[in-house]
XYZ file of C-alpha atoms in Angstrom:
483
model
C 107.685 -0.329 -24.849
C 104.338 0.421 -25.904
C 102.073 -2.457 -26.701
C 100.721 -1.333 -30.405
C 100.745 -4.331 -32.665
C 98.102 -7.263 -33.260
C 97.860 -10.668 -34.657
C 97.769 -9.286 -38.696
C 100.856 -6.678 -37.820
C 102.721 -9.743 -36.274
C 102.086 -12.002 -39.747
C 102.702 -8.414 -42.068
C 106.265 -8.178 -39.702
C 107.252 -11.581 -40.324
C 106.420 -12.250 -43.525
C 108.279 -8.611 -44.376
C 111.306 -10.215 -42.193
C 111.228 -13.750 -44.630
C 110.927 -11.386 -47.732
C 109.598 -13.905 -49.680
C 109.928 -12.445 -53.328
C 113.522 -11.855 -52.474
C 114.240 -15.065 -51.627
C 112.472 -16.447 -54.858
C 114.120 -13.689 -56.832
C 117.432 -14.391 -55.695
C 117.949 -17.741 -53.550
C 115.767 -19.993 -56.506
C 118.858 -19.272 -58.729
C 121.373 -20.027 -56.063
C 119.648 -23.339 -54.977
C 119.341 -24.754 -58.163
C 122.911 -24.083 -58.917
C 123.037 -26.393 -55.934
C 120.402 -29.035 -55.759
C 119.257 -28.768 -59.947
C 115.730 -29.146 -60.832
C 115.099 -30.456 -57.377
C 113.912 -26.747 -55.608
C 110.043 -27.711 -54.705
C 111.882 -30.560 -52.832
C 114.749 -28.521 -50.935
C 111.780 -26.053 -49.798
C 109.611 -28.632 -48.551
C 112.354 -30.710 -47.098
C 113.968 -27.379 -45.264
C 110.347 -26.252 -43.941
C 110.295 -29.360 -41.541
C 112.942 -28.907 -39.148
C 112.005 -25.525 -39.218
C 108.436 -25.870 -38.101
C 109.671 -27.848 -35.391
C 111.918 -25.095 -34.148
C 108.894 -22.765 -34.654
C 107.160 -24.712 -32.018
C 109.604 -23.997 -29.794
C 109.459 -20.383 -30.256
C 106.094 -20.308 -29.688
C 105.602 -21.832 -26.362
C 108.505 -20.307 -25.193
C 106.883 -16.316 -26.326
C 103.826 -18.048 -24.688
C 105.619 -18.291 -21.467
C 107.669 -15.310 -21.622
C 107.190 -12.728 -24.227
C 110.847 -10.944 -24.847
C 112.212 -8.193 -27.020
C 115.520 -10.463 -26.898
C 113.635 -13.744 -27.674
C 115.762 -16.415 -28.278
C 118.620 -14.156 -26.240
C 116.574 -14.394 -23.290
C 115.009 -18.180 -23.638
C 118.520 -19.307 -24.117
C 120.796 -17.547 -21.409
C 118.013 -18.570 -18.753
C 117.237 -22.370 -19.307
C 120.684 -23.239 -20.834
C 123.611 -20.655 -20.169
C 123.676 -17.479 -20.002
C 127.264 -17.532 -22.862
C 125.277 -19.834 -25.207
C 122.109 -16.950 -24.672
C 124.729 -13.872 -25.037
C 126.630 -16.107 -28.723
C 122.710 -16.264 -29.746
C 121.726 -13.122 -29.431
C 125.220 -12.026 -30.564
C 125.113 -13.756 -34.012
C 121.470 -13.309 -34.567
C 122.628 -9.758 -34.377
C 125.765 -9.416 -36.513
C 123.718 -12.223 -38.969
C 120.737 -9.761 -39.670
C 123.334 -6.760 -40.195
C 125.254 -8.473 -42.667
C 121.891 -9.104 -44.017
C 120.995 -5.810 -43.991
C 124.438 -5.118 -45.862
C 123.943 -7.067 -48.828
C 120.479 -6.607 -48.887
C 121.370 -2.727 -49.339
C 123.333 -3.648 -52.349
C 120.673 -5.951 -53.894
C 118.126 -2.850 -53.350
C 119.886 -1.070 -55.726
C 120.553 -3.204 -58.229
C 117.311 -4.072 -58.592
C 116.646 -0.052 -58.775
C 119.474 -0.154 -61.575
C 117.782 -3.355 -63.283
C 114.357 -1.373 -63.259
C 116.098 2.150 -64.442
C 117.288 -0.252 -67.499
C 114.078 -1.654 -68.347
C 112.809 2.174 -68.638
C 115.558 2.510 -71.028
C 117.604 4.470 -68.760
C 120.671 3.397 -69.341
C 123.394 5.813 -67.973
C 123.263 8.988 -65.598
C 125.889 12.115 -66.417
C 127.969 9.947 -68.553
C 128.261 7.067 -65.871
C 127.374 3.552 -67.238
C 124.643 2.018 -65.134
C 125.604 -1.392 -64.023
C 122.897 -3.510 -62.068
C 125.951 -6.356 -61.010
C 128.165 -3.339 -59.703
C 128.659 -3.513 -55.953
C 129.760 -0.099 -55.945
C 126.710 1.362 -57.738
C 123.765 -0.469 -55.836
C 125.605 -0.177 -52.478
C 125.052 3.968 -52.789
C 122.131 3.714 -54.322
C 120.839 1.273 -51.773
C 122.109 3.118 -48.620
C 120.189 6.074 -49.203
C 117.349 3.509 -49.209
C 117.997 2.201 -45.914
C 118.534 5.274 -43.875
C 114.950 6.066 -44.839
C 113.847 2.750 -43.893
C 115.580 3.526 -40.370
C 113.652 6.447 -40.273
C 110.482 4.731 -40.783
C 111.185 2.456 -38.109
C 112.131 4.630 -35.767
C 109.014 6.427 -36.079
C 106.392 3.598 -34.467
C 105.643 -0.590 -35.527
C 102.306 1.129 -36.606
C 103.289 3.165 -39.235
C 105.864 0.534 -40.344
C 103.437 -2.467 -39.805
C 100.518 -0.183 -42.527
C 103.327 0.441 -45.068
C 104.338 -2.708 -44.901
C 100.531 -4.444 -45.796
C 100.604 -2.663 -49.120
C 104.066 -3.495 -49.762
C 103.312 -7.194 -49.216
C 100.062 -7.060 -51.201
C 101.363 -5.821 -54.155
C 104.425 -8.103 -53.968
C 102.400 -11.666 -53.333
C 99.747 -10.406 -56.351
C 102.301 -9.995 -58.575
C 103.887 -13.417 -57.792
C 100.586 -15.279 -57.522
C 99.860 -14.119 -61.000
C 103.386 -14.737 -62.543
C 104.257 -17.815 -61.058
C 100.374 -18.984 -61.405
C 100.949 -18.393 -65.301
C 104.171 -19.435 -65.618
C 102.655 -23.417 -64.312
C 100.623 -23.280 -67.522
C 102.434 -21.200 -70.031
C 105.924 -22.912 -69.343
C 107.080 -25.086 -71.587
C 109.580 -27.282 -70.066
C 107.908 -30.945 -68.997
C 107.112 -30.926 -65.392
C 108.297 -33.821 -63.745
C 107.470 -35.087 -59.996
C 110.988 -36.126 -59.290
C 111.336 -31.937 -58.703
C 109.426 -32.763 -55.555
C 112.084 -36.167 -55.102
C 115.208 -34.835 -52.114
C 116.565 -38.331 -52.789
C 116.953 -37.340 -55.908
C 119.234 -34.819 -55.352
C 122.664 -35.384 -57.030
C 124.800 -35.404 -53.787
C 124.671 -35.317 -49.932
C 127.132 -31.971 -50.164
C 124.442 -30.648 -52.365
C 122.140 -31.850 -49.957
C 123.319 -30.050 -46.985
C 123.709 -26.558 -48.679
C 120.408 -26.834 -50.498
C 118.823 -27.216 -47.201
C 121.026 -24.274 -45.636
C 119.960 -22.043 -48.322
C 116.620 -22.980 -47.862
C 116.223 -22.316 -44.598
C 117.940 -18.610 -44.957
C 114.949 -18.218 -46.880
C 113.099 -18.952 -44.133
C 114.749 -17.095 -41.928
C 113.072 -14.348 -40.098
C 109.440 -15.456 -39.177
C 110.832 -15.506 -35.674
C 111.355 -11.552 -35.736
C 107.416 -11.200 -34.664
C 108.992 -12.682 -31.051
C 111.358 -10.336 -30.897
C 108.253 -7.687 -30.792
C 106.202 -9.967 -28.493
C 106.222 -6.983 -25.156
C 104.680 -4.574 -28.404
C 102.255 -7.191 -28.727
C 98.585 -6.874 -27.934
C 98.072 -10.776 -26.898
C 101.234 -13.032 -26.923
C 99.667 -15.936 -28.537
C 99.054 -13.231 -31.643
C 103.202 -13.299 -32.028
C 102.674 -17.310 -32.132
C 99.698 -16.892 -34.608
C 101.917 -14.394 -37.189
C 104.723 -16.431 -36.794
C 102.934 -19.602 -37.877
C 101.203 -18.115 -40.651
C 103.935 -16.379 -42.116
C 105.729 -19.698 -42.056
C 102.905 -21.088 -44.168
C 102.155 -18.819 -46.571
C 105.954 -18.685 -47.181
C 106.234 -22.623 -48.172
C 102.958 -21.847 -50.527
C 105.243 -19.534 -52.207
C 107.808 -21.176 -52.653
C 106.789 -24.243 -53.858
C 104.252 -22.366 -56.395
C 107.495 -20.587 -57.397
C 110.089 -22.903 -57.518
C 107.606 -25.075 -59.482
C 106.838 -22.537 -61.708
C 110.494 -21.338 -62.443
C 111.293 -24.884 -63.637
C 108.644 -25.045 -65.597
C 109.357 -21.470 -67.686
C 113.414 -21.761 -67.290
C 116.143 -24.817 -68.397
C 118.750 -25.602 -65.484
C 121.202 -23.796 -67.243
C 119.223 -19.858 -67.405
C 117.907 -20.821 -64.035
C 121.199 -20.798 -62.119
C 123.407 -18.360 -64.551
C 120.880 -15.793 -63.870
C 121.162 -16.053 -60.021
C 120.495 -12.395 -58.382
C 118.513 -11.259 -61.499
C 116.184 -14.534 -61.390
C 112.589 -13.145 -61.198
C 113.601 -10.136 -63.310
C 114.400 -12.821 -65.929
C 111.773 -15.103 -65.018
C 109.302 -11.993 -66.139
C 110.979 -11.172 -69.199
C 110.017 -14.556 -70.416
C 106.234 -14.710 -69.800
C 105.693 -11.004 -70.952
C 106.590 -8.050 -72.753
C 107.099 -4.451 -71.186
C 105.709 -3.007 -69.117
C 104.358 -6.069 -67.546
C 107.630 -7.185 -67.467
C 108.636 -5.044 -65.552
C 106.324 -6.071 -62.595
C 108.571 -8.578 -60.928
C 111.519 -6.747 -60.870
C 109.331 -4.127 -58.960
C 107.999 -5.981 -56.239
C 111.438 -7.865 -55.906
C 112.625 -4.026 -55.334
C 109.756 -3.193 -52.884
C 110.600 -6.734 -51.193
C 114.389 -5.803 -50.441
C 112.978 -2.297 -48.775
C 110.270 -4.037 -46.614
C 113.074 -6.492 -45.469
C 115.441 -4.025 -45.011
C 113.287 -2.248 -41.953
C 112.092 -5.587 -41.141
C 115.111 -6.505 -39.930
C 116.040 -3.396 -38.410
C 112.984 -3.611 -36.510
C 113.484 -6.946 -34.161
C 117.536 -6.456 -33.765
C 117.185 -3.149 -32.024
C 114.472 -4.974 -29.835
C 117.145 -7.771 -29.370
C 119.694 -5.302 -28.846
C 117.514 -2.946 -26.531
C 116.914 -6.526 -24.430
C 121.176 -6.946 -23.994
C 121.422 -3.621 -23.021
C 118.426 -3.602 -20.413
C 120.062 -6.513 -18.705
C 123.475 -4.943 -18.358
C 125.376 -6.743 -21.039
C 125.692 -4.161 -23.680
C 126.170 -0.346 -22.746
C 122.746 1.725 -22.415
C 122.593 3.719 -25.578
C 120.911 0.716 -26.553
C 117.912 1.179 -24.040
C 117.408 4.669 -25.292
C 113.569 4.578 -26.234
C 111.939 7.564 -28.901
C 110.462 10.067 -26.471
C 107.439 10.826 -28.930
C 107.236 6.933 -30.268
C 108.724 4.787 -27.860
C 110.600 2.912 -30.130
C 114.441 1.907 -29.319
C 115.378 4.537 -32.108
C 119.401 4.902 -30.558
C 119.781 1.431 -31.236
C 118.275 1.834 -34.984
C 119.856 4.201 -35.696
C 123.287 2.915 -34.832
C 122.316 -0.963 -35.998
C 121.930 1.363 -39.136
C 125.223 2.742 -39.407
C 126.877 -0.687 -38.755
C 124.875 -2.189 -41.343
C 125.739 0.950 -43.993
C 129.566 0.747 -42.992
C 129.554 -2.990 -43.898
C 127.928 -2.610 -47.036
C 130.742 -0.166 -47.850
C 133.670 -2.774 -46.610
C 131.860 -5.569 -48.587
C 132.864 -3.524 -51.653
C 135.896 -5.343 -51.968
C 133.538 -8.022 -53.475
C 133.260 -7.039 -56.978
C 130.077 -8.560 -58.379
C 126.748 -8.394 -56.658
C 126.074 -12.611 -57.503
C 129.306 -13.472 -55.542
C 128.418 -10.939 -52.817
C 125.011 -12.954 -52.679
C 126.533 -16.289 -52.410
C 128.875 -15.470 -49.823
C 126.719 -13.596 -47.675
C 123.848 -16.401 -48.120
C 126.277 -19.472 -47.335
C 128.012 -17.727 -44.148
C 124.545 -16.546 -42.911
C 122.423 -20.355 -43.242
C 125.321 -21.697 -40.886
C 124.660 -19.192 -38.280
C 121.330 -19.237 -38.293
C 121.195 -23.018 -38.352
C 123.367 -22.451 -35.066
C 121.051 -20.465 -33.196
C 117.585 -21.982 -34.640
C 119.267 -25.485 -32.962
C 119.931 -23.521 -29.097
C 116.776 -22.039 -29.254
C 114.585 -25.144 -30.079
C 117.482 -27.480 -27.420
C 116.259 -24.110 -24.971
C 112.248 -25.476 -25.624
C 112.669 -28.505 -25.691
C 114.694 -28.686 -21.871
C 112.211 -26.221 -20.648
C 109.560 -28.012 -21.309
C 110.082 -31.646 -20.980
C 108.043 -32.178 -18.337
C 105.170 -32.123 -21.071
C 106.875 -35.254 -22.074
C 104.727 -36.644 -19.412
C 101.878 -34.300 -18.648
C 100.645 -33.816 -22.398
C 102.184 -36.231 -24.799
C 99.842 -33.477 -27.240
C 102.192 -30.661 -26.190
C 105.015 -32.295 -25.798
C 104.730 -33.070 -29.725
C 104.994 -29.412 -30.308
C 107.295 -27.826 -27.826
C 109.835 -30.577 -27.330
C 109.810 -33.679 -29.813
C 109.568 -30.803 -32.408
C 112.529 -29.028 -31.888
C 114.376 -31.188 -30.909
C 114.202 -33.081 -34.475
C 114.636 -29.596 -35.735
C 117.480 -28.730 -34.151
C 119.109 -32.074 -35.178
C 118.284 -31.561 -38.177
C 119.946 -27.947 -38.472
C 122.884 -29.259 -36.382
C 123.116 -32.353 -38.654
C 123.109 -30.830 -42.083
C 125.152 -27.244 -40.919
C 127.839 -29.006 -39.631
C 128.144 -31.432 -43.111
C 128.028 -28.126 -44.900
C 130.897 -26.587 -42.892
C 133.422 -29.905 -43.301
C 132.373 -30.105 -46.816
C 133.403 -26.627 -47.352
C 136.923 -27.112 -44.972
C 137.449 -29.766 -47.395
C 136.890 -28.189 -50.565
C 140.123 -26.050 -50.525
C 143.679 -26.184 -49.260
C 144.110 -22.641 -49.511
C 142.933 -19.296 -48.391
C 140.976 -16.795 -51.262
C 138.478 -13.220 -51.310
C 136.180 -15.314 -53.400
C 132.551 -16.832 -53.167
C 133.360 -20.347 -54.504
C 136.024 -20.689 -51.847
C 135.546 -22.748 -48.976
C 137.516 -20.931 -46.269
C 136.510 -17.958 -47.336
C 132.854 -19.326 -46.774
C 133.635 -20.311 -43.487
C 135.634 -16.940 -42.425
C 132.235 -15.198 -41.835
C 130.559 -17.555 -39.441
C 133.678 -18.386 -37.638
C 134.439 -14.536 -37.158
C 131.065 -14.192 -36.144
C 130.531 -17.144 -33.579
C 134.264 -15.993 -31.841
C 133.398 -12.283 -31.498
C 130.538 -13.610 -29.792
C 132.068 -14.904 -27.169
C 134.707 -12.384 -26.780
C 132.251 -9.953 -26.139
C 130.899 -12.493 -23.810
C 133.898 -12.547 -22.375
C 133.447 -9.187 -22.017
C 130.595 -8.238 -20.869
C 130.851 -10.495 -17.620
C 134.303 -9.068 -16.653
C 134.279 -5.869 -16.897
C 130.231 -5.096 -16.096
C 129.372 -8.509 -14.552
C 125.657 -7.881 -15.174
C 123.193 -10.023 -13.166
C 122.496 -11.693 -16.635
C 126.052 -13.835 -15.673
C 125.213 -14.420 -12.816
C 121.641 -15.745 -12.207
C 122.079 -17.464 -8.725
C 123.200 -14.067 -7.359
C 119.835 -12.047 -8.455
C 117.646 -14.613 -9.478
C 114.526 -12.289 -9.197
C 116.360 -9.920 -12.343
C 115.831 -12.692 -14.307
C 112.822 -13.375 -14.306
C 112.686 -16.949 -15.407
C 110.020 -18.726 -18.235
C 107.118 -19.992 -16.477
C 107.029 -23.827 -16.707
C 103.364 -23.764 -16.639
C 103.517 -21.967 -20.210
């Protein structure tokens, strides 16, 4: 692919991919369901093992820049299943994603259409918690997303800046009043996680916390588009930071404007609600708009990197190759978009049978943390075996690419798996809802064992070199250990 992307598209691609006003908008009302007054403290707390895995990513893209990333870095240093499971559910995570992120697109479309007064079209009452509503209305926004995306990184990267411009002025200038005009008594036990009310609460704080960090890595899954591969480490990084900034000027500021009680019954219509209380229309209205313009820049964000990931599995033999099929004009993998987009619109369809768009939220959230908590730990265990040598070469380096993630991936591995007993616990029986346990669990576990079926698979029936690495060793082109 065609190397068309620098060091600001790379931040612009991951920050997009974080979606940082649609975390705020959204996750701040789900965490402090969770964690209480407590969310400058789950952020910071959640942004540590994660740095440390971003480390990891780094010197790996360093090494060996990848359109399957974490795919590749795992399958060659640890085993080429636990590299297949990762790219697998890294894959099938984001399209969920994409799913549910579909349906909040249009309710905040619906929410916006209400706060114009606009109330009901041909008779039909609008309905901005309606699954059914904002999934059609937010399909129609994806395909053109797709579209975008399939025709360059360029054109996506440009739309993209003004998107995230308008979105971080508008929360910069909310949340920045809200510190001063709030009236509830800020407190520095906010910023206290021992504090928190419970190590359950704990766990899933920190789970939802890092799905809101989730994506930086996507500018790694672009790193053979990229000009200079230390510019993917450089956006990465960045994005990372600017996205704590945010959060802890917005969860700060939230607590300060909103009691406990409007701060988690609000949930998926947070920031819309958060608006309403510092000003009248239209400025209002502001928030609601760049949370809107946030769920469409995330939506081809993540479009973007999984058909590189995808395009990588297929190149090596262990997916079929429709997914290698590049744009003649653009060069982009545009099969693979296009289908990836189809999955993602057929699942937003099935997850219908979820009535409200809150409890389509929390389940989606909760089943998507685990995963990713999975796959951030085999990556940064991938870094950190690569690379111990370092341990005595460059105790300096070493820090970063291997004492790093490994405490981040102990971390992840520490608090995901708390979250997943405490939710096996919770229940004794089976039920389609988002406050049940084994229905929390159903996702990842479904997930984690088509993974390996496919796996499974892939090596029998088209035994790609992939599988076997001692039989074609120069296919695989191993990381350099020199970094």
């Amino acid at each position: 692919m065609r190397k068309s992307i620098g060091v600001v598209d790379g931040i612009v691609l991951a920050a997009s991919s974080t979606a940082a006003t649609s975390s705020i908008g959204i996750g701040l009302g789900l965490m402090a369901g969770t964690v209480g007054l407590h969310l400058p403290a789950i952020m910071l707390l959640a942004f540590l093992p994660v740095l440390g895995i971003a480390g990891g990513y780094g010197r790996l893209n360093r090494a060996e820049p990848h359109a399957g990333s974490s795919y590749q870095w795992v399958g060659r240093i640890l085993s080429p299943w636990l590299g297949f499971l990762t790219g697998w559910v890294n894959t099938v995570g984001t399209i969920v994603f994409m799913a549910y992120t579909t349906t909040v697109t249009g309710s905040a479309i619906i929410q916006l259409l209400g706060q114009a007064h606009l109330h009901s079209v041909a008779g039909l009452r609008l309905d901005p918690d309606s699954t059914l509503q904002s999934t059609l209305l937010g399909m129609a926004v994806l395909v053109a997303a797709a579209l975008v995306a399939v025709r360059g990184l360029d054109l996506a990267a440009r739309l993209q800046k003004y998107l995230l411009v308008f979105e971080y002025g508008v929360l910069l200038a909310f949340c920045g009043y809200g510190l001063f005009a709030g009236k509830q008594p800020f407190s520095l036990q906010w910023f206290n996680p021992f504090d928190i009310p419970s190590a359950g609460a704990l766990a899933q704080g920190v789970v939802l916390a890092v799905f809101c960090y989730w994506g930086f890595e996507s500018v790694f899954s672009v790193g053979e588009e990229v000009t200079d591969p230390r510019d993917a480490s450089r956006g990465g990084f960045l994005a990372l930071t600017v996205m704590l900034l945010l959060f802890l000027l917005a969860g700060t500021a939230f607590q300060r404007v909103l009691p406990l009680g409007e701060l988690s019954d609000n949930g998926a219509q947070g920031l819309a609600y958060f608006g309403t209380k510092l000003a009248h229309q239209p400025l209002a209205a502001l928030p609601l708009i760049a949370l809107m313009l946030s769920a469409v820049a995330s939506l081809q964000a993540s479009v973007i990197p999984t058909a590189r990931g995808m395009y990588a599995m297929g190149r090596d033999g262990v997916l079929g190759p429709v997914w290698t099929r590049l744009h003649p004009r653009h060069g982009t993998p545009a099969a693979g978009t296009l289908l990836i987009t189809a999955i993602a619109l057929v699942l937003a369809l099935l997850a219908l049978v979820i009535p409200t768009v809150s409890d389509l939220i929390s389940a989606a959230v909760n089943a998507i943390g685990i995963v990713v908590a999975l796959y951030y730990a085999l990556t940064a265990t991938a870094a950190a075996v690569h690379f111990r040598h370092l341990l005595r070469a460059s105790p300096t380096e070493a820090l970063r690419a291997v004492v790093g993630p490994v405490l981040g991936a102990l971390a992840l591995l520490a608090v995901g798996g708390y979250l997943v007993w405490t939710f096996y616990r919770s229940t004794d029986h089976f039920a389609l809802s988002a406050d049940n346990g084994w229905f929390a669990l159903l996702v990842p576990v479904l997930m984690i064992v088509s993974g390996l079926l496919a796996a499974a698979w892939a090596r029998a029936r088209r035994r790609p070199p992939y599988f076997f690495p001692s039989r074609d060793a120069s296919s695989a082109g191993a990381p350099d250990t020199a970094g």
